[in-house]
Coordinates of C-alpha atoms and ligand atoms in Angstrom, one line a residue:
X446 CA 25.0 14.0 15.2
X447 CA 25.6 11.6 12.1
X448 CA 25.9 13.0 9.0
X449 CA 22.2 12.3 6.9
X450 CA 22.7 9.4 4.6
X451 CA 19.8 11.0 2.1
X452 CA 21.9 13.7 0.5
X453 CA 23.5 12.8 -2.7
X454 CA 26.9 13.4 -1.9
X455 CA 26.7 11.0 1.0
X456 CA 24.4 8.9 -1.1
X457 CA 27.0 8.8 -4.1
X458 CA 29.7 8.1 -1.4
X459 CA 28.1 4.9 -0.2
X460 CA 27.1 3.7 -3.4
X461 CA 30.9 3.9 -5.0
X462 CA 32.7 2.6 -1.5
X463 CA 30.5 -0.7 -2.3
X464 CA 30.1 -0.4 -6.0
X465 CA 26.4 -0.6 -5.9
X466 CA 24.7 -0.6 -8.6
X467 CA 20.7 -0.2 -9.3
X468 CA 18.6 -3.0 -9.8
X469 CA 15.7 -1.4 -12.1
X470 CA 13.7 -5.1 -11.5
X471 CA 14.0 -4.3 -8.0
X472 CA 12.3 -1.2 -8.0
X473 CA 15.6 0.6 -6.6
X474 CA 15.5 4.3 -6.5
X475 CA 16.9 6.1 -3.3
X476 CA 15.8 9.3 -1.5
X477 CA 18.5 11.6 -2.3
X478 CA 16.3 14.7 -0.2
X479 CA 16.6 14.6 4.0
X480 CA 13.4 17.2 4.1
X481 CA 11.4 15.0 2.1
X482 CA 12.1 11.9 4.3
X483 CA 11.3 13.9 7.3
X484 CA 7.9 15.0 5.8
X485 CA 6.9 11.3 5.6
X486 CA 8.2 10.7 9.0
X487 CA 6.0 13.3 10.1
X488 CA 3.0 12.7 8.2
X489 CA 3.8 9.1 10.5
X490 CA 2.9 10.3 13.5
X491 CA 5.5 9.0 15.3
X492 CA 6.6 9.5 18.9
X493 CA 9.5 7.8 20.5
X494 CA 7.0 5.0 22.0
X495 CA 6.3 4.3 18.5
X496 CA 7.7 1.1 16.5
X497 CA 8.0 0.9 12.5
X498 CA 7.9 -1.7 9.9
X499 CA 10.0 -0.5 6.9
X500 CA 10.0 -2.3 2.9
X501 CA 12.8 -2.1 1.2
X502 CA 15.3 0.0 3.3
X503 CA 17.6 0.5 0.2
X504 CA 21.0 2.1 2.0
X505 CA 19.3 3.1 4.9
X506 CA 18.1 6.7 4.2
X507 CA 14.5 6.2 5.6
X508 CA 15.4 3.7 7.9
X509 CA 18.1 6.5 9.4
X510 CA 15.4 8.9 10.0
X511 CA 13.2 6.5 10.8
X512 CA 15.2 5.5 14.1
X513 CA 15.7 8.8 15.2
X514 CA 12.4 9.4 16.2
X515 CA 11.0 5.4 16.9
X516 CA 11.8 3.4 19.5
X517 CA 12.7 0.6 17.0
X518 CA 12.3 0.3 13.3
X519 CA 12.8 -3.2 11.4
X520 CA 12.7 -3.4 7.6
X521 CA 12.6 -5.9 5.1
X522 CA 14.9 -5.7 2.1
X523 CA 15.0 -8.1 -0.5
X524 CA 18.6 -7.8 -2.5
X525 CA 21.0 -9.2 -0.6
X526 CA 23.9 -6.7 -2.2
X527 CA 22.4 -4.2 0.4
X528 CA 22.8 -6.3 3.6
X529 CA 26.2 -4.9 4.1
X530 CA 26.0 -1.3 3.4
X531 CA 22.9 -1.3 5.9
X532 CA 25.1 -2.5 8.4
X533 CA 27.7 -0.4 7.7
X534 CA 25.4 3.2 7.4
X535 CA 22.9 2.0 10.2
X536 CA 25.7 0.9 12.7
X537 CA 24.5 4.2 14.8
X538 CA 21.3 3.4 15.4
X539 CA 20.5 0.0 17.4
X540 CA 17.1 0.6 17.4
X541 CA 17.0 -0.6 14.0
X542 CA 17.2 -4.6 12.7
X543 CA 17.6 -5.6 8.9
X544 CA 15.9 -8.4 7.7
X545 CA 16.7 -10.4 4.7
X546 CA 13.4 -10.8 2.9
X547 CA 10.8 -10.3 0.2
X548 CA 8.0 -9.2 2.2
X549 CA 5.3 -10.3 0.3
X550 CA 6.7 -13.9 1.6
X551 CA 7.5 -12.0 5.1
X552 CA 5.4 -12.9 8.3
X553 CA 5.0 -9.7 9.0
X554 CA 2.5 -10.6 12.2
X555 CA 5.2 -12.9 13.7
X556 CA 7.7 -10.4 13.2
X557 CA 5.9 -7.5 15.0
X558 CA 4.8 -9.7 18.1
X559 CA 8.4 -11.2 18.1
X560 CA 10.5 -7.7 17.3
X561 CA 7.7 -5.2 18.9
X562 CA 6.7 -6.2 21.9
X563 CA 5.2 -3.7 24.8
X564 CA 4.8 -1.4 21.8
X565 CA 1.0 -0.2 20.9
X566 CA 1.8 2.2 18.2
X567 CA 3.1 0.7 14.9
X568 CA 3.1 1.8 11.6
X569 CA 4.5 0.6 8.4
X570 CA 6.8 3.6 6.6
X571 CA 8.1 3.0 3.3
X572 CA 9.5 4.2 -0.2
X573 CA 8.0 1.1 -2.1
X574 CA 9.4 -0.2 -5.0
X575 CA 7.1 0.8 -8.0
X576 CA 6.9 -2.5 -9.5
X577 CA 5.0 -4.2 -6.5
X578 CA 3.4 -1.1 -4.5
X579 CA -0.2 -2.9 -5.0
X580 CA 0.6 -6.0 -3.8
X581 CA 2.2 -5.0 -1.2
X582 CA -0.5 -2.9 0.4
X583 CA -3.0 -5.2 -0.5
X584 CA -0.5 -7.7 1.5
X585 CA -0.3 -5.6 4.7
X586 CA -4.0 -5.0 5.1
X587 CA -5.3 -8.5 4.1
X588 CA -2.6 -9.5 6.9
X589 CA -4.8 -7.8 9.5
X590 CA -1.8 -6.5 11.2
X591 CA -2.3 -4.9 14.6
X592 CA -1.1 -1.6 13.1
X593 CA -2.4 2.1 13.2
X594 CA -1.4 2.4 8.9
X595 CA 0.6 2.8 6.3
X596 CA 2.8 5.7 5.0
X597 CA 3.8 4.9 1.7
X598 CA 5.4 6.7 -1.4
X599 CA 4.4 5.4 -4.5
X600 CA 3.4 6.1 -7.9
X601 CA 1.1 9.3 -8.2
X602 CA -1.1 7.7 -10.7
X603 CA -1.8 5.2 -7.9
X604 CA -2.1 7.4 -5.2
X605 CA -4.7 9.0 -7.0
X606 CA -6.4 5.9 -7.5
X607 CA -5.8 4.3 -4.1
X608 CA -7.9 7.7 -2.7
X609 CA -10.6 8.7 -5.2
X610 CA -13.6 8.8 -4.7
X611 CA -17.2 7.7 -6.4
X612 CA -17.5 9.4 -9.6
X613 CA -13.9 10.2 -10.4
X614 CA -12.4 8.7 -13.2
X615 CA -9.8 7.4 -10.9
X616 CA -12.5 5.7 -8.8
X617 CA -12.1 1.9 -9.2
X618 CA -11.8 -1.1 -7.4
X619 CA -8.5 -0.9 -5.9
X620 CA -10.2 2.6 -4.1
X621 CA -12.6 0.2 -2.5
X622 CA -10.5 -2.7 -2.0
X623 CA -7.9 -0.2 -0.2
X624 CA -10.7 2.3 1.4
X625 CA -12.7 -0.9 3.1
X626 CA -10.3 -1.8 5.5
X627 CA -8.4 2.1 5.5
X628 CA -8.9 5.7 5.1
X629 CA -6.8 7.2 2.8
X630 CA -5.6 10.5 1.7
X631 CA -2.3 11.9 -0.3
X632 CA -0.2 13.9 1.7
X633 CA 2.3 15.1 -0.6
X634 CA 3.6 15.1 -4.1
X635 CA 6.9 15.0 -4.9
X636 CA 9.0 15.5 -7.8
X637 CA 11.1 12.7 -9.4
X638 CA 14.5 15.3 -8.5
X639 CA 14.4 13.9 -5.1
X640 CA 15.3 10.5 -6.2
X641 CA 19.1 9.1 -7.4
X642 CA 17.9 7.4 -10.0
X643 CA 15.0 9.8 -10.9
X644 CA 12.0 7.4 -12.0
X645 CA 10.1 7.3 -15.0
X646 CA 7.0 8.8 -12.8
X647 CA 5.5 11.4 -10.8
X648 CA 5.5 10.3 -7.3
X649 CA 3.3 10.6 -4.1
X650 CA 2.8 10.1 -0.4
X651 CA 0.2 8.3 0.4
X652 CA -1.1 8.1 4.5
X653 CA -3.9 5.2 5.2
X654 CA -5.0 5.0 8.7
X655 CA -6.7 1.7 9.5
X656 CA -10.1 1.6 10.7
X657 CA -11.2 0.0 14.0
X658 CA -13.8 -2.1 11.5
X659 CA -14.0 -2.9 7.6
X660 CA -16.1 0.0 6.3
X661 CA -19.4 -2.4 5.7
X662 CA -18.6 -5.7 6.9
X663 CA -19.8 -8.2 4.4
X664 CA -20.8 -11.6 4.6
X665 CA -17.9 -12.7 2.3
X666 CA -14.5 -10.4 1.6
X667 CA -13.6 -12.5 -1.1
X668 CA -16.8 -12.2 -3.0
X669 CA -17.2 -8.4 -2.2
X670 CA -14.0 -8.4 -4.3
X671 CA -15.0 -10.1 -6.6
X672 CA -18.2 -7.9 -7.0
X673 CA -16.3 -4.6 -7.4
X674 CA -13.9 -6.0 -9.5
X675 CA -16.4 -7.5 -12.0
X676 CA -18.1 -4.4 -11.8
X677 CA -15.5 -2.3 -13.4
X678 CA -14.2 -5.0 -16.1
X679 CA -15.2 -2.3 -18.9
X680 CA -15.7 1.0 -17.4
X681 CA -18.0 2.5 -19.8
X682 CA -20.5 -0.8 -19.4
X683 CA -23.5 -0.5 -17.1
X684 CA -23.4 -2.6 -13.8
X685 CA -25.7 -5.4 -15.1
X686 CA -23.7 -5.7 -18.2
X687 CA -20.6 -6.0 -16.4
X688 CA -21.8 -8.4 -13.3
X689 CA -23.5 -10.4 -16.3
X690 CA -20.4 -10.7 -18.3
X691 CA -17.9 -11.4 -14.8
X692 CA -20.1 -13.3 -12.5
X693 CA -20.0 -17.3 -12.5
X694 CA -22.7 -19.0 -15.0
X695 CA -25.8 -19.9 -12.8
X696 CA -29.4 -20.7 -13.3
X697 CA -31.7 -18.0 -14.3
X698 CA -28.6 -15.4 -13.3
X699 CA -30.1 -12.1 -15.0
X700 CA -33.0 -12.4 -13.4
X701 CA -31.1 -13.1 -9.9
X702 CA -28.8 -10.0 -10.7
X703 CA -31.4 -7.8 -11.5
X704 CA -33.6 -8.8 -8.5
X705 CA -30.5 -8.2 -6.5
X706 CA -30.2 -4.6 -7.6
X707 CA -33.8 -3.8 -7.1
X708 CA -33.4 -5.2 -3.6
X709 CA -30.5 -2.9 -3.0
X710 CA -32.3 0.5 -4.7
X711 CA -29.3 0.4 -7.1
X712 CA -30.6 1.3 -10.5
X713 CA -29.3 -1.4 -13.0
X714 CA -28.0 0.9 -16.1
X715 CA -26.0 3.0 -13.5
X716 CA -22.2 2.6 -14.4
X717 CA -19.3 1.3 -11.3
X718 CA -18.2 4.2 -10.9
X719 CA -21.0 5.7 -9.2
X720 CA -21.3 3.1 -6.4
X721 CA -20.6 3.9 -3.1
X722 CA -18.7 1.4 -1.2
X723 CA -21.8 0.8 1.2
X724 CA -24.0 0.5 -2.3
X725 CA -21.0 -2.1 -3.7
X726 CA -21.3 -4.0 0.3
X727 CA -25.0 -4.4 -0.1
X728 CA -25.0 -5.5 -3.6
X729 CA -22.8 -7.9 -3.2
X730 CA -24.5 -9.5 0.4
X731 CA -27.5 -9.5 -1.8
X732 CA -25.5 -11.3 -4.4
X733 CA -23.9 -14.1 -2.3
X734 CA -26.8 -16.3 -1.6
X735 CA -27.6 -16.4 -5.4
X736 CA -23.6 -18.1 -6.0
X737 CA -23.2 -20.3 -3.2
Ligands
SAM337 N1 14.1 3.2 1.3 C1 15.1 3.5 0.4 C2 15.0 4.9 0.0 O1 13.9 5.5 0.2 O2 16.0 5.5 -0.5 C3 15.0 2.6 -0.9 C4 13.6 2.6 -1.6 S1 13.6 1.8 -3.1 C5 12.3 2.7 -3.9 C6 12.8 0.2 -2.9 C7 13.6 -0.8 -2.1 O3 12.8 -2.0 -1.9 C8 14.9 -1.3 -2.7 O4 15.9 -1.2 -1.7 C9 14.7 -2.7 -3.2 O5 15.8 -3.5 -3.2 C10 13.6 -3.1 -2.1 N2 12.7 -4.2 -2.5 C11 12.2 -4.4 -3.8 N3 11.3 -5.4 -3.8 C12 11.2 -5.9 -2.5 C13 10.5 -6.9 -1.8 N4 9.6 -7.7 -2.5 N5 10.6 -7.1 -0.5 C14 11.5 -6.2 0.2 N6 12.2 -5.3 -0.4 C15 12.1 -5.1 -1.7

């Protein structure tokens, strides 16, 4: 057995042998805690016919565990400073493959069929740097990968909004934009002791397990975005104020918005927030014909 990279002696070790040092633009704090990193393996689901698609493998301590239980794991780092203390810690597992790249520029599809192949059960792991966690989920699912989800840590305050539901405060379009094509659910919250160095922020886990369809499929994604989105500009607004103030200019467009929400039984002084995702799916294939 190899001694765990994610302890902070080891971690401390590695770092001074290469005279790392952290990145803060880069989103670079490491996993100093080998029970934590084997709670998100586990809330993975992984078995050993399993492959893994890691972000930012920072020295290797997820990626380590990672390949333990995975048949392969490959994971995309972006700082180049990295590439050879990953190849120096990860050397005991060749089941695992580095790849020099910002992800949200990755092909991620390509790199699955090419790196994954005879392998039905993928899922993307990851300690996500905190600067880019939205974009990079919102990459992975707009991506349509042919993966079973997402186990991410991120920041609590976005966890919390990534999973709430209609009639929280946290409730909000990234919910429905995230909760559309996954469902989600926090798994675990951990403290910011677990991380060398400790972030600003509380931290969570975060599991999204794709579903087999969208939630409501809708005529247009794009528009259906833009729908929820306008419809939380200013939260304390009532949904006609809001779609009146964020939708396109159009002929006669008050009348078409409210004539859209009688349609769809939602009553027009009713805030965002208390929208269902099936009630913001309908409203907005109600909407489309009226702006296009
Ligand atoms: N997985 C390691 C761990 O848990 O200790 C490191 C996690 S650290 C929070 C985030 C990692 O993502 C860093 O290694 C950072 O360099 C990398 N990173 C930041 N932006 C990235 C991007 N756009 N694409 C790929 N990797 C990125």
């Amino acid at each position: 057995m190899h001694k765990d990279i994610a302890t902070p002696v080891r971690t401390k070790m590695i770092l001074e042998k290469y005279g790392f040092s952290f990145k803060k633009s880069l989103g670079q704090n490491f996993l100093i805690d080998t029970n934590i990193l084997r709670n998100i393996v586990e809330n993975a689901g992984l078995t050993s016919d399993s492959a893994a698609i890691e972000v930012g493998p920072g020295i290797g301590a997820l990626t380590e565990q990672l390949a333990k239980v995975c048949k392969k794991v490959v994971a995309f780092e972006i700082d180049q400073r990295l590439l050879p203390i990953l190849e120096d810690t990860l050397a005991p597992y060749p089941n695992t493959k580095v790849i020099h790249q910002d992800v949200l520029k990755a092909n991620v599809k390509e790199v699955i069929e090419d790196e994954f192949s005879g392998i039905e059960d993928i899922m993307v792991v990851a300690n996500l740097p905190y600067y880019v966690t939205t974009p990079i989920i919102m990459k992975l699912l707009e991506d349509r990968l042919p993966i079973r989800g997402i186990v991410v840590m991120l920041q609590k305050e976005v966890a919390d909004r990534i999973a709430a539901k209609p009639g929280t405060k946290e409730y909000g379009s990234l919910s429905i934009a995230i909760q559309y094509y996954t469902e989600a659910e926090t798994v675990m919250v951990v403290p910011k002791t677990v991380f060398m160095p400790q972030p600003n922020v509380d931290s969570a886990v975060i599991r999204l397990t794709r579903r087999k369809e969208p939630l409501y499929p809708v005529i247009s994604e794009e528009f259906f975005f833009t729908v929820t989105r306008g419809s939380f500009v200013q939260r304390r607004k009532t949904i006609i104020n809001n779609l009146m103030s964020s939708l396109p200019n159009g002929k006669e467009k008050k009348d078409m918005i409210l004539t859209a929400l009688t349609q769809t039984g939602i009553d027009s002084k009713r805030r965002g927030e208390s929208l269902s995702i099936e009630e913001f799916a309908k409203l907005s294939d109600t909407l489309y014909p009226f702006f296009h």
